[in-house]
Amino acid sequence: MDIFQRIPAIDFMVRRRQAAWFTAALLLLAVGALAVRGLNFGIDFTGGTLIEVGYPEAPQLDEVRTSLEGSGLDATVQTFGGARDILIRVPPVEELSDAELSNRVLERLREDTPEVEMRRVEFVGPQVGDELTEDGGLALLYALIGVLIYVALRFEFRFAVGSVAALVHDVVIVVGLLALFGVEFDLTVLAALLAIIGYSLNDTIVVFDRIRENFRRMRKGDREEVVNASLNQTLSRTLMTSITTLLVVLALFFLGGELIHGFAAALLAGVVVGTYSSVYVAASTALALGVSKADLQPVEKEGADQDEMP
């Protein structure tokens, strides 16, 4: 397509104030969803029981789920391995021990299909869940600190602040959307958040690298014009990367099954939000902090002129 072959001339920065209001609205929505609804933590974080059972023939997951709900069990049911192997996740029930809970699940399943076989039972305690919650939060924090240091050393501190602002923006909005739609938050979703940080950072680094080059190369034009030129020059790369990534994530979302549904949903939102933030959060923040040509010019060594004289 022609848009991928020629450099457009879109004035991105002329609408950065409107984009700032839109970004603020998205952040308020995300924070509000987290405050009102909260995250739907999976048993990786809350503790519970994992039960793997085998059927003689591939069962209908909806029927299995409905059968367990009829017994008052709020279970997550998904295929595991083959179509005849089912993995059931059950949160803790106060009046039942872990062993009684697994036996109750098996008895209920055998009422419909007597040939059901118990393959495996695992218990995840609440202490393990608390530890995973703490480690997951620290992983996100360490990733953001590492990004801040890396970008500050490679580019300039204002760019580092812009990149971290974009990453925080992406994570908060994606987590807020997960809370808004009640998507189960488990270890696969946490992995998706870390992947989103990497994806968004990669796009931001490409944009910042071009901005730095243009600040040094373009003699005419103010800061906004340099940033606009850089964004337009990297637009085709950004679109191609985002579109191809979205195609893969959409395939995972619709065809990957319930096991990675939350992972794909988080990535789907992250790709869209990350592409937006590279333009209207990272670049706009760097501009708002006053980055200029003088900040990115190479530092001349003292005595360089004398060294060049014969």
Tab-separated table of C-alpha atoms in Angstrom:
chain	number	residue	atom	x	y	z
A	1	MET	CA	0.000	0.000	0.000
A	2	ASP	CA	1.082	3.541	-0.725
A	3	ILE	CA	1.053	4.571	2.941
A	4	PHE	CA	3.919	2.132	3.595
A	5	GLN	CA	5.986	3.409	0.631
A	6	ARG	CA	5.952	7.163	1.076
A	7	ILE	CA	6.586	9.389	4.070
A	8	PRO	CA	3.365	11.157	5.142
A	9	ALA	CA	3.183	14.673	6.516
A	10	ILE	CA	0.848	14.299	9.492
A	11	ASP	CA	1.013	17.010	12.137
A	12	PHE	CA	0.846	14.808	15.232
A	13	MET	CA	1.960	17.420	17.728
A	14	VAL	CA	-0.748	19.937	16.826
A	15	ARG	CA	-3.235	17.733	18.682
A	16	ARG	CA	-1.071	16.793	21.627
A	17	ARG	CA	-3.202	18.814	24.066
A	18	GLN	CA	-6.354	17.004	22.969
A	19	ALA	CA	-4.415	13.755	23.218
A	20	ALA	CA	-3.356	14.690	26.755
A	21	TRP	CA	-7.007	15.113	27.780
A	22	PHE	CA	-7.884	11.806	26.119
A	23	THR	CA	-4.991	10.097	27.913
A	24	ALA	CA	-6.104	11.560	31.239
A	25	ALA	CA	-9.636	10.274	30.643
A	26	LEU	CA	-8.327	6.780	29.874
A	27	LEU	CA	-6.206	6.781	33.025
A	28	LEU	CA	-9.156	7.918	35.152
A	29	LEU	CA	-11.294	5.157	33.660
A	30	ALA	CA	-8.598	2.570	34.358
A	31	VAL	CA	-7.983	3.719	37.930
A	32	GLY	CA	-11.734	3.909	38.545
A	33	ALA	CA	-12.224	0.359	37.292
A	34	LEU	CA	-9.439	-0.852	39.559
A	35	ALA	CA	-10.897	0.978	42.552
A	36	VAL	CA	-14.500	-0.127	41.997
A	37	ARG	CA	-14.219	-3.591	40.478
A	38	GLY	CA	-10.687	-4.643	41.364
A	39	LEU	CA	-8.711	-7.363	39.634
A	40	ASN	CA	-10.199	-10.814	39.195
A	41	PHE	CA	-7.207	-12.697	40.579
A	42	GLY	CA	-6.831	-16.321	39.549
A	43	ILE	CA	-5.861	-19.066	41.937
A	44	ASP	CA	-2.199	-18.458	41.097
A	45	PHE	CA	-2.562	-15.447	43.396
A	46	THR	CA	-5.505	-16.300	45.640
A	47	GLY	CA	-4.780	-19.973	46.230
A	48	GLY	CA	-7.088	-22.874	45.414
A	49	THR	CA	-7.177	-26.317	43.859
A	50	LEU	CA	-6.105	-27.506	40.408
A	51	ILE	CA	-7.674	-30.750	39.270
A	52	GLU	CA	-6.763	-32.554	36.065
A	53	VAL	CA	-9.219	-35.216	34.899
A	54	GLY	CA	-9.425	-37.433	31.838
A	55	TYR	CA	-12.574	-38.270	29.857
A	56	PRO	CA	-13.070	-41.264	27.568
A	57	GLU	CA	-14.276	-38.850	24.877
A	58	ALA	CA	-13.820	-35.114	24.399
A	59	PRO	CA	-16.437	-33.393	26.629
A	60	GLN	CA	-18.232	-30.095	26.086
A	61	LEU	CA	-16.590	-27.552	28.362
A	62	ASP	CA	-19.786	-25.542	28.771
A	63	GLU	CA	-21.610	-28.629	30.032
A	64	VAL	CA	-18.824	-29.419	32.513
A	65	ARG	CA	-18.803	-25.840	33.727
A	66	THR	CA	-22.588	-25.760	34.109
A	67	SER	CA	-22.509	-29.051	35.998
A	68	LEU	CA	-20.005	-27.718	38.536
A	69	GLU	CA	-21.871	-24.434	38.920
A	70	GLY	CA	-24.971	-26.455	39.758
A	71	SER	CA	-23.057	-27.795	42.751
A	72	GLY	CA	-22.162	-24.322	43.923
A	73	LEU	CA	-18.566	-24.432	42.647
A	74	ASP	CA	-17.185	-21.371	40.882
A	75	ALA	CA	-14.764	-23.317	38.700
A	76	THR	CA	-12.685	-22.451	35.662
A	77	VAL	CA	-12.713	-25.275	33.129
A	78	GLN	CA	-10.357	-25.600	30.166
A	79	THR	CA	-8.718	-28.241	28.016
A	80	PHE	CA	-5.215	-29.273	28.983
A	81	GLY	CA	-3.079	-31.125	26.469
A	82	GLY	CA	-5.521	-33.245	24.484
A	83	ALA	CA	-9.213	-32.613	23.948
A	84	ARG	CA	-10.092	-35.350	26.469
A	85	ASP	CA	-7.961	-33.885	29.272
A	86	ILE	CA	-9.642	-31.175	31.368
A	87	LEU	CA	-8.025	-28.820	33.842
A	88	ILE	CA	-10.346	-27.451	36.547
A	89	ARG	CA	-9.391	-24.551	38.796
A	90	VAL	CA	-11.476	-24.102	41.935
A	91	PRO	CA	-11.000	-21.263	44.449
A	92	PRO	CA	-10.988	-22.140	48.164
A	93	VAL	CA	-14.310	-22.963	49.846
A	94	GLU	CA	-14.396	-22.148	53.561
A	95	GLU	CA	-16.425	-25.133	54.720
A	96	LEU	CA	-14.412	-27.665	52.672
A	97	SER	CA	-10.823	-28.826	52.955
A	98	ASP	CA	-8.704	-29.161	49.824
A	99	ALA	CA	-9.146	-32.945	49.749
A	100	GLU	CA	-12.910	-32.685	50.277
A	101	LEU	CA	-13.143	-30.088	47.530
A	102	SER	CA	-11.332	-32.250	44.981
A	103	ASN	CA	-13.465	-35.264	45.923
A	104	ARG	CA	-16.628	-33.194	45.542
A	105	VAL	CA	-15.580	-32.091	42.063
A	106	LEU	CA	-14.779	-35.640	40.998
A	107	GLU	CA	-18.052	-37.002	42.394
A	108	ARG	CA	-20.045	-34.339	40.549
A	109	LEU	CA	-18.303	-35.086	37.266
A	110	ARG	CA	-18.827	-38.829	37.650
A	111	GLU	CA	-22.566	-38.306	38.080
A	112	ASP	CA	-22.612	-37.278	34.411
A	113	THR	CA	-19.716	-39.406	33.151
A	114	PRO	CA	-18.791	-42.365	35.392
A	115	GLU	CA	-15.606	-43.080	33.401
A	116	VAL	CA	-13.927	-39.827	34.433
A	117	GLU	CA	-10.405	-40.441	35.768
A	118	MET	CA	-8.519	-38.301	38.239
A	119	ARG	CA	-5.094	-37.502	36.774
A	120	ARG	CA	-3.626	-34.908	39.102
A	121	VAL	CA	-4.520	-32.682	42.054
A	122	GLU	CA	-2.498	-29.667	43.174
A	123	PHE	CA	-3.163	-27.284	46.034
A	124	VAL	CA	-1.991	-23.661	45.882
A	125	GLY	CA	-1.907	-22.123	49.326
A	126	PRO	CA	-2.698	-18.461	50.063
A	127	GLN	CA	0.902	-17.851	51.179
A	128	VAL	CA	2.152	-18.883	47.740
A	129	GLY	CA	-0.421	-16.572	46.196
A	130	ASP	CA	0.729	-13.644	48.339
A	131	GLU	CA	4.332	-14.332	47.398
A	132	LEU	CA	3.466	-14.410	43.697
A	133	THR	CA	1.569	-11.127	44.026
A	134	GLU	CA	4.560	-9.451	45.668
A	135	ASP	CA	7.064	-10.912	43.190
A	136	GLY	CA	4.879	-9.918	40.247
A	137	GLY	CA	4.627	-6.332	41.416
A	138	LEU	CA	8.378	-6.185	42.006
A	139	ALA	CA	9.029	-7.588	38.528
A	140	LEU	CA	7.033	-4.749	36.974
A	141	LEU	CA	8.763	-2.160	39.188
A	142	TYR	CA	12.253	-3.456	38.399
A	143	ALA	CA	11.449	-3.476	34.686
A	144	LEU	CA	10.409	0.191	34.802
A	145	ILE	CA	13.514	1.196	36.798
A	146	GLY	CA	15.731	-0.675	34.342
A	147	VAL	CA	14.087	1.100	31.416
A	148	LEU	CA	14.597	4.490	33.089
A	149	ILE	CA	18.315	3.844	33.568
A	150	TYR	CA	18.821	2.389	30.086
A	151	VAL	CA	17.102	5.202	28.196
A	152	ALA	CA	18.763	7.875	30.342
A	153	LEU	CA	22.199	6.459	29.505
A	154	ARG	CA	21.492	5.882	25.813
A	155	PHE	CA	19.584	9.068	25.033
A	156	GLU	CA	18.808	11.832	27.519
A	157	PHE	CA	17.073	12.003	30.879
A	158	ARG	CA	14.004	13.755	29.444
A	159	PHE	CA	13.591	10.901	26.995
A	160	ALA	CA	13.926	8.435	29.866
A	161	VAL	CA	11.089	10.127	31.757
A	162	GLY	CA	8.961	10.104	28.590
A	163	SER	CA	9.555	6.403	27.982
A	164	VAL	CA	8.740	5.446	31.582
A	165	ALA	CA	5.618	7.628	31.483
A	166	ALA	CA	4.520	5.748	28.359
A	167	LEU	CA	5.176	2.370	29.983
A	168	VAL	CA	3.305	3.277	33.170
A	169	HIS	CA	0.465	4.585	30.990
A	170	ASP	CA	0.335	1.289	29.064
A	171	VAL	CA	0.395	-0.944	32.135
A	172	VAL	CA	-2.200	1.071	34.072
A	173	ILE	CA	-4.644	1.216	31.159
A	174	VAL	CA	-4.272	-2.486	30.286
A	175	VAL	CA	-4.724	-3.525	33.924
A	176	GLY	CA	-7.704	-1.170	34.191
A	177	LEU	CA	-9.310	-2.749	31.118
A	178	LEU	CA	-8.754	-6.219	32.577
A	179	ALA	CA	-10.503	-5.078	35.763
A	180	LEU	CA	-13.317	-3.408	33.807
A	181	PHE	CA	-14.128	-6.557	31.817
A	182	GLY	CA	-13.432	-9.007	34.632
A	183	VAL	CA	-10.642	-10.904	32.869
A	184	GLU	CA	-8.964	-13.370	35.192
A	185	PHE	CA	-5.553	-12.100	36.281
A	186	ASP	CA	-3.099	-14.992	36.520
A	187	LEU	CA	0.568	-15.614	35.803
A	188	THR	CA	0.019	-15.669	32.034
A	189	VAL	CA	-1.509	-12.172	32.210
A	190	LEU	CA	1.438	-10.987	34.311
A	191	ALA	CA	3.741	-12.360	31.610
A	192	ALA	CA	1.686	-10.429	29.032
A	193	LEU	CA	2.209	-7.191	30.991
A	194	LEU	CA	5.980	-7.709	30.937
A	195	ALA	CA	5.775	-8.440	27.203
A	196	ILE	CA	3.791	-5.219	26.713
A	197	ILE	CA	6.569	-3.272	28.445
A	198	GLY	CA	9.078	-4.733	26.000
A	199	TYR	CA	6.885	-4.123	22.965
A	200	SER	CA	6.061	-0.544	23.885
A	201	LEU	CA	9.669	0.236	24.785
A	202	ASN	CA	10.892	-1.100	21.442
A	203	ASP	CA	8.551	1.207	19.530
A	204	THR	CA	9.447	4.159	21.736
A	205	ILE	CA	13.191	3.573	21.275
A	206	VAL	CA	12.794	3.583	17.480
A	207	VAL	CA	10.944	6.923	17.651
A	208	PHE	CA	13.457	8.464	20.073
A	209	ASP	CA	16.384	7.299	17.977
A	210	ARG	CA	14.965	9.036	14.920
A	211	ILE	CA	14.207	12.189	16.931
A	212	ARG	CA	17.805	12.301	18.119
A	213	GLU	CA	19.108	11.897	14.575
A	214	ASN	CA	16.824	14.617	13.250
A	215	PHE	CA	17.721	17.033	16.040
A	216	ARG	CA	21.337	16.714	14.944
A	217	ARG	CA	20.651	16.711	11.192
A	218	MET	CA	17.795	19.165	10.627
A	219	ARG	CA	19.132	22.716	10.686
A	220	LYS	CA	15.753	24.361	10.227
A	221	GLY	CA	12.516	23.829	12.104
A	222	ASP	CA	11.494	24.068	15.726
A	223	ARG	CA	11.192	21.204	18.209
A	224	GLU	CA	7.645	20.291	17.194
A	225	GLU	CA	8.596	20.103	13.524
A	226	VAL	CA	11.528	17.835	14.270
A	227	VAL	CA	9.348	15.489	16.334
A	228	ASN	CA	6.630	15.476	13.662
A	229	ALA	CA	9.170	14.638	10.963
A	230	SER	CA	10.542	11.797	13.104
A	231	LEU	CA	7.099	10.349	13.815
A	232	ASN	CA	6.168	10.446	10.127
A	233	GLN	CA	9.425	8.784	9.118
A	234	THR	CA	8.845	5.896	11.536
A	235	LEU	CA	5.083	5.647	10.930
A	236	SER	CA	5.255	2.933	8.271
A	237	ARG	CA	7.482	0.794	10.480
A	238	THR	CA	5.168	1.325	13.450
A	239	LEU	CA	2.062	0.396	11.458
A	240	MET	CA	3.621	-2.714	9.923
A	241	THR	CA	4.864	-3.931	13.296
A	242	SER	CA	1.543	-3.242	15.026
A	243	ILE	CA	-0.605	-4.810	12.299
A	244	THR	CA	1.444	-7.999	12.022
A	245	THR	CA	1.560	-8.345	15.816
A	246	LEU	CA	-2.198	-7.792	16.056
A	247	LEU	CA	-2.843	-10.533	13.487
A	248	VAL	CA	-0.924	-13.042	15.603
A	249	VAL	CA	-2.551	-11.899	18.852
A	250	LEU	CA	-6.034	-12.033	17.299
A	251	ALA	CA	-5.354	-15.619	16.232
A	252	LEU	CA	-4.352	-16.463	19.798
A	253	PHE	CA	-7.392	-14.656	21.186
A	254	PHE	CA	-9.963	-16.453	19.022
A	255	LEU	CA	-8.269	-19.815	18.457
A	256	GLY	CA	-5.909	-20.258	21.389
A	257	GLY	CA	-8.478	-21.545	23.853
A	258	GLU	CA	-9.369	-20.472	27.363
A	259	LEU	CA	-5.934	-21.267	28.769
A	260	ILE	CA	-4.319	-18.235	27.095
A	261	HIS	CA	-7.428	-16.093	26.620
A	262	GLY	CA	-6.382	-13.612	29.304
A	263	PHE	CA	-2.827	-13.516	27.957
A	264	ALA	CA	-4.060	-12.727	24.434
A	265	ALA	CA	-6.595	-10.152	25.674
A	266	ALA	CA	-3.896	-8.278	27.597
A	267	LEU	CA	-1.547	-8.330	24.606
A	268	LEU	CA	-4.322	-7.170	22.293
A	269	ALA	CA	-4.972	-4.118	24.426
A	270	GLY	CA	-1.261	-3.571	24.997
A	271	VAL	CA	-0.348	-3.437	21.304
A	272	VAL	CA	-3.004	-0.800	20.603
A	273	VAL	CA	-2.251	1.271	23.701
A	274	GLY	CA	1.514	0.932	23.247
A	275	THR	CA	1.379	2.217	19.679
A	276	TYR	CA	-0.630	5.223	20.823
A	277	SER	CA	1.652	5.973	23.775
A	278	SER	CA	4.803	6.017	21.654
A	279	VAL	CA	3.415	9.062	19.837
A	280	TYR	CA	1.227	10.922	22.292
A	281	VAL	CA	2.769	10.026	25.646
A	282	ALA	CA	6.487	9.374	25.203
A	283	ALA	CA	7.228	12.017	22.552
A	284	SER	CA	4.809	14.560	24.019
A	285	THR	CA	6.278	14.148	27.508
A	286	ALA	CA	9.810	14.694	26.212
A	287	LEU	CA	8.647	17.867	24.462
A	288	ALA	CA	6.800	19.086	27.559
A	289	LEU	CA	9.998	18.641	29.595
A	290	GLY	CA	11.812	20.923	27.167
A	291	VAL	CA	14.106	18.580	25.217
A	292	SER	CA	15.933	20.540	22.533
A	293	LYS	CA	18.697	20.320	19.952
A	294	ALA	CA	21.261	21.509	22.486
A	295	ASP	CA	20.541	18.501	24.722
A	296	LEU	CA	21.302	16.015	21.947
A	297	GLN	CA	24.275	17.592	20.244
A	298	PRO	CA	27.485	15.591	20.633
A	299	VAL	CA	29.773	16.966	23.315
A	300	GLU	CA	32.911	18.436	21.822
A	301	LYS	CA	36.126	17.428	23.515
A	302	GLU	CA	38.244	20.201	24.958
A	303	GLY	CA	41.252	20.886	22.833
A	304	ALA	CA	39.785	19.189	19.758
A	305	ASP	CA	40.461	22.267	17.639
A	306	GLN	CA	44.089	22.432	18.770
A	307	ASP	CA	44.585	18.751	18.041
A	308	GLU	CA	43.404	19.242	14.471
A	309	MET	CA	45.911	22.093	13.865
A	310	PRO	CA	49.171	21.080	12.229
